[in-house]
Short mmCIF file of C-alpha atoms in Angstrom, two decimals:
data_model
loop_
_atom_site.label_atom_id
_atom_site.label_comp_id
_atom_site.label_asym_id
_atom_site.label_seq_id
_atom_site.Cartn_x
_atom_site.Cartn_y
_atom_site.Cartn_z
CA UNK A 1 41.06 22.49 -29.78
CA UNK A 2 43.33 20.73 -32.26
CA UNK A 3 42.78 20.92 -36.00
CA UNK A 4 43.66 17.88 -38.10
CA UNK A 5 43.73 17.72 -41.90
CA UNK A 6 43.95 14.29 -43.50
CA UNK A 7 44.67 14.10 -47.22
CA UNK A 8 44.11 10.81 -49.04
CA UNK A 9 43.72 9.83 -52.66
CA UNK A 10 40.08 9.64 -53.78
CA UNK A 11 39.51 5.91 -54.06
CA UNK A 12 36.08 5.31 -52.61
CA UNK A 13 36.48 5.69 -48.85
CA UNK A 14 33.00 5.14 -47.39
CA UNK A 15 31.20 7.48 -44.99
CA UNK A 16 31.69 4.81 -42.29
CA UNK A 17 35.45 4.69 -42.87
CA UNK A 18 35.67 8.46 -42.74
CA UNK A 19 33.68 8.50 -39.49
CA UNK A 20 36.17 5.98 -38.09
CA UNK A 21 39.07 8.24 -39.05
CA UNK A 22 37.38 11.21 -37.36
CA UNK A 23 36.66 9.23 -34.18
CA UNK A 24 40.10 7.63 -34.11
CA UNK A 25 42.21 10.74 -34.52
CA UNK A 26 40.07 12.68 -32.02
CA UNK A 27 40.54 9.90 -29.46
CA UNK A 28 44.28 9.76 -30.16
CA UNK A 29 44.65 13.47 -29.39
CA UNK A 30 42.68 13.05 -26.17
CA UNK A 31 44.69 10.00 -25.06
CA UNK A 32 48.11 11.38 -25.99
CA UNK A 33 47.83 15.07 -25.12
CA UNK A 34 44.61 15.39 -23.12
CA UNK A 35 42.97 17.49 -25.85
CA UNK A 36 39.24 18.21 -25.49
CA UNK A 37 37.39 16.09 -28.09
CA UNK A 38 34.47 18.51 -28.22
CA UNK A 39 36.52 21.18 -29.95
CA UNK A 40 38.75 18.92 -32.06
CA UNK A 41 38.12 19.58 -35.75
CA UNK A 42 39.03 17.03 -38.45
CA UNK A 43 38.89 17.78 -42.18
CA UNK A 44 39.42 15.00 -44.72
CA UNK A 45 40.46 15.93 -48.27
CA UNK A 46 39.99 13.27 -50.94
CA UNK A 47 42.37 14.19 -53.75
CA UNK A 48 41.95 13.07 -57.38
CA UNK A 49 44.58 10.51 -58.41
CA UNK A 50 45.94 12.82 -61.17
CA UNK A 51 46.55 15.51 -58.57
CA UNK A 52 48.69 13.40 -56.22
CA UNK A 53 52.37 12.97 -56.91
CA UNK A 54 54.94 10.75 -55.28
CA UNK A 55 58.44 9.91 -56.48
CA UNK A 56 58.18 12.60 -59.15
CA UNK A 57 55.13 11.18 -60.94
CA UNK A 58 51.36 10.83 -60.52
CA UNK A 59 50.46 8.15 -58.00
CA UNK A 60 48.93 5.76 -60.56
CA UNK A 61 52.17 5.68 -62.60
CA UNK A 62 54.21 5.34 -59.40
CA UNK A 63 52.18 2.34 -58.23
CA UNK A 64 52.32 0.65 -61.63
CA UNK A 65 56.11 0.97 -61.61
CA UNK A 66 56.37 -0.39 -58.05
CA UNK A 67 54.31 -3.43 -58.96
CA UNK A 68 56.21 -4.13 -62.16
CA UNK A 69 59.40 -4.32 -60.15
CA UNK A 70 61.02 -1.39 -61.93
CA UNK B 1 50.65 39.82 -49.38
CA UNK B 2 48.70 37.70 -46.92
CA UNK B 3 47.23 34.34 -47.82
CA UNK B 4 43.95 33.31 -46.21
CA UNK B 5 42.34 29.88 -46.42
CA UNK B 6 38.74 29.58 -45.25
CA UNK B 7 37.30 26.10 -44.84
CA UNK B 8 33.53 25.71 -44.45
CA UNK B 9 31.13 22.82 -44.84
CA UNK B 10 29.57 22.61 -48.30
CA UNK B 11 26.03 23.80 -47.66
CA UNK B 12 25.16 26.03 -50.56
CA UNK B 13 27.09 29.26 -49.99
CA UNK B 14 26.28 31.49 -52.97
CA UNK B 15 28.82 33.23 -55.21
CA UNK B 16 27.67 36.53 -53.65
CA UNK B 17 28.33 35.28 -50.12
CA UNK B 18 31.74 34.02 -51.11
CA UNK B 19 32.54 37.39 -52.73
CA UNK B 20 31.54 39.06 -49.43
CA UNK B 21 33.92 36.79 -47.51
CA UNK B 22 36.75 37.64 -49.91
CA UNK B 23 36.07 41.39 -49.68
CA UNK B 24 35.61 41.31 -45.91
CA UNK B 25 38.72 39.39 -44.96
CA UNK B 26 40.86 41.44 -47.38
CA UNK B 27 39.56 44.67 -45.82
CA UNK B 28 40.15 43.29 -42.30
CA UNK B 29 43.81 42.62 -43.09
CA UNK B 30 44.20 46.10 -44.52
CA UNK B 31 42.50 47.80 -41.56
CA UNK B 32 44.25 45.75 -38.86
CA UNK B 33 47.74 45.31 -40.24
CA UNK B 34 47.97 47.68 -43.20
CA UNK B 35 48.30 44.79 -45.66
CA UNK B 36 48.09 45.62 -49.37
CA UNK B 37 44.71 44.38 -50.65
CA UNK B 38 46.02 44.00 -54.21
CA UNK B 39 48.22 41.06 -53.29
CA UNK B 40 45.99 39.47 -50.64
CA UNK B 41 44.93 36.00 -51.76
CA UNK B 42 41.86 34.24 -50.32
CA UNK B 43 41.01 30.60 -51.03
CA UNK B 44 37.69 29.15 -49.85
CA UNK B 45 37.38 25.37 -49.50
CA UNK B 46 33.86 23.94 -49.30
CA UNK B 47 34.17 20.56 -47.61
CA UNK B 48 31.64 17.72 -47.97
CA UNK B 49 29.67 17.15 -44.73
CA UNK B 50 30.96 13.54 -44.46
CA UNK B 51 34.52 14.85 -44.52
CA UNK B 52 34.17 17.32 -41.62
CA UNK B 53 34.47 16.05 -38.08
CA UNK B 54 33.86 17.81 -34.78
CA UNK B 55 33.57 16.28 -31.32
CA UNK B 56 34.79 12.94 -32.67
CA UNK B 57 32.03 12.45 -35.24
CA UNK B 58 30.91 13.72 -38.64
CA UNK B 59 29.31 17.15 -38.40
CA UNK B 60 25.77 15.97 -39.30
CA UNK B 61 25.77 13.47 -36.41
CA UNK B 62 27.27 16.09 -34.10
CA UNK B 63 24.55 18.63 -34.94
CA UNK B 64 21.75 16.08 -34.55
CA UNK B 65 23.04 15.21 -31.10
CA UNK B 66 23.33 18.88 -30.09
CA UNK B 67 19.74 19.55 -31.13
CA UNK B 68 18.34 16.49 -29.42
CA UNK B 69 19.85 17.74 -26.18
CA UNK B 70 22.14 14.72 -25.76
CA UNK C 1 32.50 25.33 -37.31
CA UNK C 2 34.66 27.04 -39.93
CA UNK C 3 38.43 26.85 -39.88
CA UNK C 4 40.43 29.85 -41.05
CA UNK C 5 44.18 29.95 -41.61
CA UNK C 6 45.77 33.38 -42.05
CA UNK C 7 49.37 33.51 -43.24
CA UNK C 8 51.27 36.80 -42.95
CA UNK C 9 54.94 37.74 -43.02
CA UNK C 10 56.49 37.95 -39.56
CA UNK C 11 56.88 41.68 -39.06
CA UNK C 12 55.90 42.35 -35.49
CA UNK C 13 52.10 42.00 -35.40
CA UNK C 14 51.10 42.57 -31.77
CA UNK C 15 48.93 40.29 -29.65
CA UNK C 16 46.21 42.96 -29.83
CA UNK C 17 46.31 43.06 -33.63
CA UNK C 18 46.12 39.28 -33.80
CA UNK C 19 43.15 39.29 -31.40
CA UNK C 20 41.46 41.81 -33.74
CA UNK C 21 42.02 39.51 -36.72
CA UNK C 22 40.54 36.58 -34.79
CA UNK C 23 37.50 38.60 -33.69
CA UNK C 24 37.01 40.17 -37.12
CA UNK C 25 37.12 37.04 -39.24
CA UNK C 26 34.90 35.14 -36.78
CA UNK C 27 32.30 37.96 -36.95
CA UNK C 28 32.55 38.04 -40.76
CA UNK C 29 31.69 34.34 -40.99
CA UNK C 30 28.76 34.81 -38.63
CA UNK C 31 27.43 37.86 -40.49
CA UNK C 32 27.91 36.44 -44.00
CA UNK C 33 27.04 32.76 -43.58
CA UNK C 34 25.46 32.50 -40.11
CA UNK C 35 28.36 30.37 -38.83
CA UNK C 36 28.47 29.69 -35.07
CA UNK C 37 31.29 31.80 -33.60
CA UNK C 38 31.78 29.39 -30.68
CA UNK C 39 33.21 26.69 -32.91
CA UNK C 40 35.04 28.90 -35.40
CA UNK C 41 38.78 28.22 -35.24
CA UNK C 42 41.36 30.72 -36.52
CA UNK C 43 45.07 29.93 -36.83
CA UNK C 44 47.55 32.69 -37.71
CA UNK C 45 50.93 31.71 -39.17
CA UNK C 46 53.66 34.33 -39.07
CA UNK C 47 56.15 33.39 -41.77
CA UNK C 48 59.82 34.48 -41.81
CA UNK C 49 60.51 37.00 -44.59
CA UNK C 50 63.06 34.65 -46.25
CA UNK C 51 60.38 31.97 -46.51
CA UNK C 52 57.79 34.07 -48.35
CA UNK C 53 58.05 34.47 -52.09
CA UNK C 54 56.11 36.69 -54.47
CA UNK C 55 56.87 37.49 -58.10
CA UNK C 56 59.54 34.78 -58.15
CA UNK C 57 61.71 36.21 -55.36
CA UNK C 58 61.76 36.59 -51.58
CA UNK C 59 59.40 39.31 -50.40
CA UNK C 60 62.14 41.70 -49.22
CA UNK C 61 63.75 41.70 -52.67
CA UNK C 62 60.33 42.07 -54.31
CA UNK C 63 59.45 45.10 -52.18
CA UNK C 64 62.82 46.76 -52.78
CA UNK C 65 62.32 46.40 -56.52
CA UNK C 66 58.77 47.79 -56.36
CA UNK C 67 59.95 50.85 -54.46
CA UNK C 68 62.89 51.50 -56.73
CA UNK C 69 60.51 51.69 -59.65
CA UNK C 70 62.03 48.70 -61.44
CA UNK D 1 60.59 13.79 -47.67
CA UNK D 2 59.21 17.23 -48.60
CA UNK D 3 55.51 17.90 -48.98
CA UNK D 4 54.38 20.41 -51.60
CA UNK D 5 50.86 21.76 -52.04
CA UNK D 6 50.11 23.67 -55.23
CA UNK D 7 46.83 25.56 -55.45
CA UNK D 8 45.66 26.82 -58.83
CA UNK D 9 42.34 27.98 -60.20
CA UNK D 10 40.37 25.22 -61.92
CA UNK D 11 40.72 26.11 -65.57
CA UNK D 12 41.30 22.86 -67.37
CA UNK D 13 44.87 21.86 -66.52
CA UNK D 14 45.43 18.51 -68.28
CA UNK D 15 46.74 15.34 -66.65
CA UNK D 16 49.95 15.85 -68.65
CA UNK D 17 50.44 19.37 -67.32
CA UNK D 18 49.84 18.19 -63.78
CA UNK D 19 52.37 15.38 -64.26
CA UNK D 20 54.88 18.02 -65.45
CA UNK D 21 54.28 20.08 -62.31
CA UNK D 22 54.81 17.00 -60.13
CA UNK D 23 58.02 16.03 -61.96
CA UNK D 24 59.32 19.60 -62.03
CA UNK D 25 58.84 20.49 -58.39
CA UNK D 26 60.24 17.14 -57.25
CA UNK D 27 63.36 17.69 -59.37
CA UNK D 28 63.71 21.26 -58.07
CA UNK D 29 63.77 20.03 -54.46
CA UNK D 30 66.36 17.41 -55.35
CA UNK D 31 68.58 19.88 -57.24
CA UNK D 32 68.32 22.70 -54.70
CA UNK D 33 68.32 20.87 -51.37
CA UNK D 34 69.27 17.28 -52.20
CA UNK D 35 65.84 15.97 -51.17
CA UNK D 36 65.05 12.35 -51.96
CA UNK D 37 62.54 12.30 -54.85
CA UNK D 38 61.15 8.92 -53.80
CA UNK D 39 59.52 10.35 -50.70
CA UNK D 40 58.57 13.78 -52.06
CA UNK D 41 54.80 14.20 -52.04
CA UNK D 42 53.01 16.75 -54.23
CA UNK D 43 49.30 17.57 -53.94
CA UNK D 44 47.62 19.84 -56.49
CA UNK D 45 44.36 21.55 -55.54
CA UNK D 46 42.27 22.94 -58.37
CA UNK D 47 40.04 25.62 -56.85
CA UNK D 48 36.75 26.82 -58.36
CA UNK D 49 36.99 30.37 -59.74
CA UNK D 50 34.30 31.64 -57.35
CA UNK D 51 36.35 30.39 -54.41
CA UNK D 52 39.56 32.24 -55.27
CA UNK D 53 39.95 35.86 -54.27
CA UNK D 54 42.65 38.38 -55.14
CA UNK D 55 42.60 42.14 -54.63
CA UNK D 56 39.45 41.83 -52.51
CA UNK D 57 37.28 40.21 -55.17
CA UNK D 58 36.75 36.89 -56.95
CA UNK D 59 39.42 36.24 -59.53
CA UNK D 60 37.10 36.54 -62.55
CA UNK D 61 36.06 40.06 -61.52
CA UNK D 62 39.67 40.95 -60.74
CA UNK D 63 40.86 39.85 -64.18
CA UNK D 64 38.05 41.66 -65.98
CA UNK D 65 39.00 44.86 -64.18
CA UNK D 66 42.70 44.43 -65.00
CA UNK D 67 41.94 43.97 -68.67
CA UNK D 68 39.56 46.94 -68.87
CA UNK D 69 42.36 49.14 -67.57
CA UNK D 70 40.51 50.08 -64.38
CA UNK E 1 50.63 7.74 -49.16
CA UNK E 2 48.39 9.88 -46.97
CA UNK E 3 49.48 13.26 -45.65
CA UNK E 4 48.30 14.34 -42.22
CA UNK E 5 48.75 17.77 -40.67
CA UNK E 6 48.04 18.13 -36.95
CA UNK E 7 47.85 21.63 -35.51
CA UNK E 8 47.93 22.04 -31.72
CA UNK E 9 48.64 24.95 -29.42
CA UNK E 10 52.28 25.13 -28.31
CA UNK E 11 52.08 24.00 -24.70
CA UNK E 12 55.06 21.75 -24.18
CA UNK E 13 54.21 18.51 -26.00
CA UNK E 14 57.25 16.25 -25.55
CA UNK E 15 59.14 14.46 -28.31
CA UNK E 16 57.69 11.19 -26.96
CA UNK E 17 54.13 12.48 -27.16
CA UNK E 18 54.69 13.69 -30.70
CA UNK E 19 56.17 10.29 -31.66
CA UNK E 20 53.01 8.69 -30.24
CA UNK E 21 50.83 10.94 -32.37
CA UNK E 22 52.85 10.05 -35.47
CA UNK E 23 52.66 6.31 -34.75
CA UNK E 24 48.98 6.42 -33.80
CA UNK E 25 47.67 8.31 -36.80
CA UNK E 26 49.78 6.24 -39.20
CA UNK E 27 48.37 3.03 -37.70
CA UNK E 28 44.82 4.44 -37.84
CA UNK E 29 45.15 5.05 -41.58
CA UNK E 30 46.48 1.56 -42.10
CA UNK E 31 43.75 -0.08 -40.02
CA UNK E 32 40.87 1.97 -41.44
CA UNK E 33 41.80 2.35 -45.10
CA UNK E 34 44.69 -0.03 -45.67
CA UNK E 35 47.11 2.82 -46.33
CA UNK E 36 50.82 1.96 -46.59
CA UNK E 37 52.53 3.22 -43.42
CA UNK E 38 55.89 3.55 -45.18
CA UNK E 39 54.71 6.48 -47.26
CA UNK E 40 52.40 8.11 -44.72
CA UNK E 41 53.67 11.59 -43.85
CA UNK E 42 52.64 13.39 -40.65
CA UNK E 43 53.48 17.02 -39.91
CA UNK E 44 52.74 18.52 -36.48
CA UNK E 45 52.46 22.31 -36.16
CA UNK E 46 52.74 23.76 -32.67
CA UNK E 47 51.03 27.15 -32.80
CA UNK E 48 51.72 30.01 -30.34
CA UNK E 49 48.77 30.63 -28.02
CA UNK E 50 48.36 34.23 -29.29
CA UNK E 51 47.97 32.89 -32.81
CA UNK E 52 45.11 30.47 -32.09
CA UNK E 53 41.57 31.75 -31.95
CA UNK E 54 38.35 30.03 -30.91
CA UNK E 55 34.98 31.61 -30.18
CA UNK E 56 36.20 34.91 -31.61
CA UNK E 57 39.10 35.41 -29.18
CA UNK E 58 42.61 34.11 -28.49
CA UNK E 59 42.53 30.70 -26.85
CA UNK E 60 43.88 31.89 -23.48
CA UNK E 61 41.04 34.41 -23.13
CA UNK E 62 38.52 31.80 -24.30
CA UNK E 63 39.68 29.28 -21.71
CA UNK E 64 39.67 31.84 -18.89
CA UNK E 65 36.08 32.72 -19.76
CA UNK E 66 35.01 29.05 -19.90
CA UNK E 67 36.49 28.40 -16.47
CA UNK E 68 34.98 31.50 -14.89
CA UNK E 69 31.57 30.28 -15.97
CA UNK E 70 30.87 33.31 -18.17
CA UNK F 1 47.87 33.66 -59.05
CA UNK F 2 48.92 30.24 -57.81
CA UNK F 3 49.75 29.60 -54.16
CA UNK F 4 52.46 27.07 -53.34
CA UNK F 5 53.33 25.74 -49.90
CA UNK F 6 56.58 23.80 -49.54
CA UNK F 7 57.17 21.94 -46.29
CA UNK F 8 60.67 20.66 -45.55
CA UNK F 9 62.43 19.53 -42.40
CA UNK F 10 64.40 22.30 -40.69
CA UNK F 11 67.98 21.36 -41.49
CA UNK F 12 69.70 24.60 -42.31
CA UNK F 13 68.45 25.57 -45.77
CA UNK F 14 70.15 28.89 -46.58
CA UNK F 15 68.39 32.06 -47.70
CA UNK F 16 69.97 31.52 -51.14
CA UNK F 17 68.55 27.99 -51.40
CA UNK F 18 65.12 29.21 -50.40
CA UNK F 19 65.32 32.01 -52.98
CA UNK F 20 66.16 29.34 -55.60
CA UNK F 21 63.10 27.31 -54.59
CA UNK F 22 60.89 30.40 -54.87
CA UNK F 23 62.31 31.31 -58.30
CA UNK F 24 62.20 27.73 -59.56
CA UNK F 25 58.63 26.88 -58.64
CA UNK F 26 57.36 30.25 -59.91
CA UNK F 27 59.08 29.65 -63.26
CA UNK F 28 57.70 26.09 -63.40
CA UNK F 29 54.13 27.35 -63.03
CA UNK F 30 54.71 29.92 -65.74
CA UNK F 31 56.30 27.43 -68.15
CA UNK F 32 53.79 24.63 -67.54
CA UNK F 33 50.50 26.49 -67.13
CA UNK F 34 51.22 30.06 -68.22
CA UNK F 35 50.64 31.40 -64.72
CA UNK F 36 51.56 35.03 -64.07
CA UNK F 37 54.74 35.07 -61.95
CA UNK F 38 53.90 38.48 -60.46
CA UNK F 39 51.02 37.11 -58.44
CA UNK F 40 52.46 33.66 -57.65
CA UNK F 41 52.89 33.28 -53.87
CA UNK F 42 55.28 30.71 -52.36
CA UNK F 43 55.43 29.92 -48.64
CA UNK F 44 58.17 27.65 -47.27
CA UNK F 45 57.61 25.97 -43.89
CA UNK F 46 60.69 24.58 -42.16
CA UNK F 47 59.43 21.93 -39.74
CA UNK F 48 61.33 20.76 -36.64
CA UNK F 49 62.62 17.19 -37.03
CA UNK F 50 60.57 15.98 -34.01
CA UNK F 51 57.41 17.23 -35.71
CA UNK F 52 57.86 15.36 -38.99
CA UNK F 53 56.78 11.75 -39.21
CA UNK F 54 57.28 9.18 -41.96
CA UNK F 55 56.74 5.44 -41.82
CA UNK F 56 55.04 5.79 -38.43
CA UNK F 57 57.98 7.39 -36.62
CA UNK F 58 59.83 10.70 -36.36
CA UNK F 59 62.06 11.30 -39.35
CA UNK F 60 65.35 10.99 -37.43
CA UNK F 61 64.41 7.48 -36.22
CA UNK F 62 63.19 6.57 -39.70
CA UNK F 63 66.45 7.64 -41.33
CA UNK F 64 68.56 5.83 -38.75
CA UNK F 65 66.63 2.64 -39.44
CA UNK F 66 66.98 3.04 -43.21
CA UNK F 67 70.74 3.46 -42.95
CA UNK F 68 71.21 0.56 -40.57
CA UNK F 69 69.57 -1.68 -43.16
CA UNK F 70 66.68 -2.60 -40.87
#
């Protein structure tokens, strides 16, 4: 009966990759805690890059700074 | 002052249906717990079918399997 | 298959009242959108008063100000 | 290491305004609680007007009623 | 940089089991989507049984009914 | 009308600090986007250390490793 919400930046995850996430996290909850997979709900949110912040700035700026060695 | 988040699969709910959900859940909180409707906030998220998992698979696959009797 | 999260301030809602909320919102989703009640999940969060803000201040301070006519 | 989720109605917030929100809330958590900005995550959800309810009705209807003095 | 929220009923999950969930879901996101594990955040919410509804009733009542064959 | 959810590890934030967070984020939304502070809702979740994961492990283990220079 668990509910899992996965938030990732919107960068072209395919339907197959999302199905893998759903299968994998459902299996993990069954293996670790014995949770019933039939009632495990998984919701994936793909968030626009401008709407995701890390380190006090939008993720694109953050990544650019990491790569430049700043 | 309650906050309610309703997540449903994106399958064409109309503006009228969503207004009914908002009115209904606000009234329910008032009737059950005496919550002030004026400050009750309701947010509806309509989630792409590929991004909703149940039973370890995306909801479309899950439904197809239910209907086929598997 | 909907998922509903209801957040209220922690002020002594009884198990019976919470069961009413669960039943009521599940029925509302069935009546309004034809959602299957068997897979509708409802999670209620009861939030400490200090952790709930409205109008820029904790809810207890907000309510006191409303009642005093400020 | 905090996680902040900001939900606003979708009404044309610019990338610059969203970057200001990200910077501001990250700084607030550092100033108030000493949280490390490098691992503070902020996610902004812009919600369609039809999907946001307040006072028992969609936000557009609510605002129209406020302004008409009802 | 993903953020994952796992909600389960509060039924005595141990610190070790929760560490396994954290490790497992972080690895899954790395394997499936190449996400950086260092900035993957996982938050587990353990929800009181009275506060979790499924099938229109609190989870304890739902389970009792399933087992009785109703 | 915004809704803000702030999740932090439970490490003894005082009522005063939480009131500052509520005031600060409400003001930020007003200054940046012109949002009405009277209907801005802020909910703070304080999460047990065992239930917060970063870098694939519970936060206490992660911090210990950071400080040891691993």
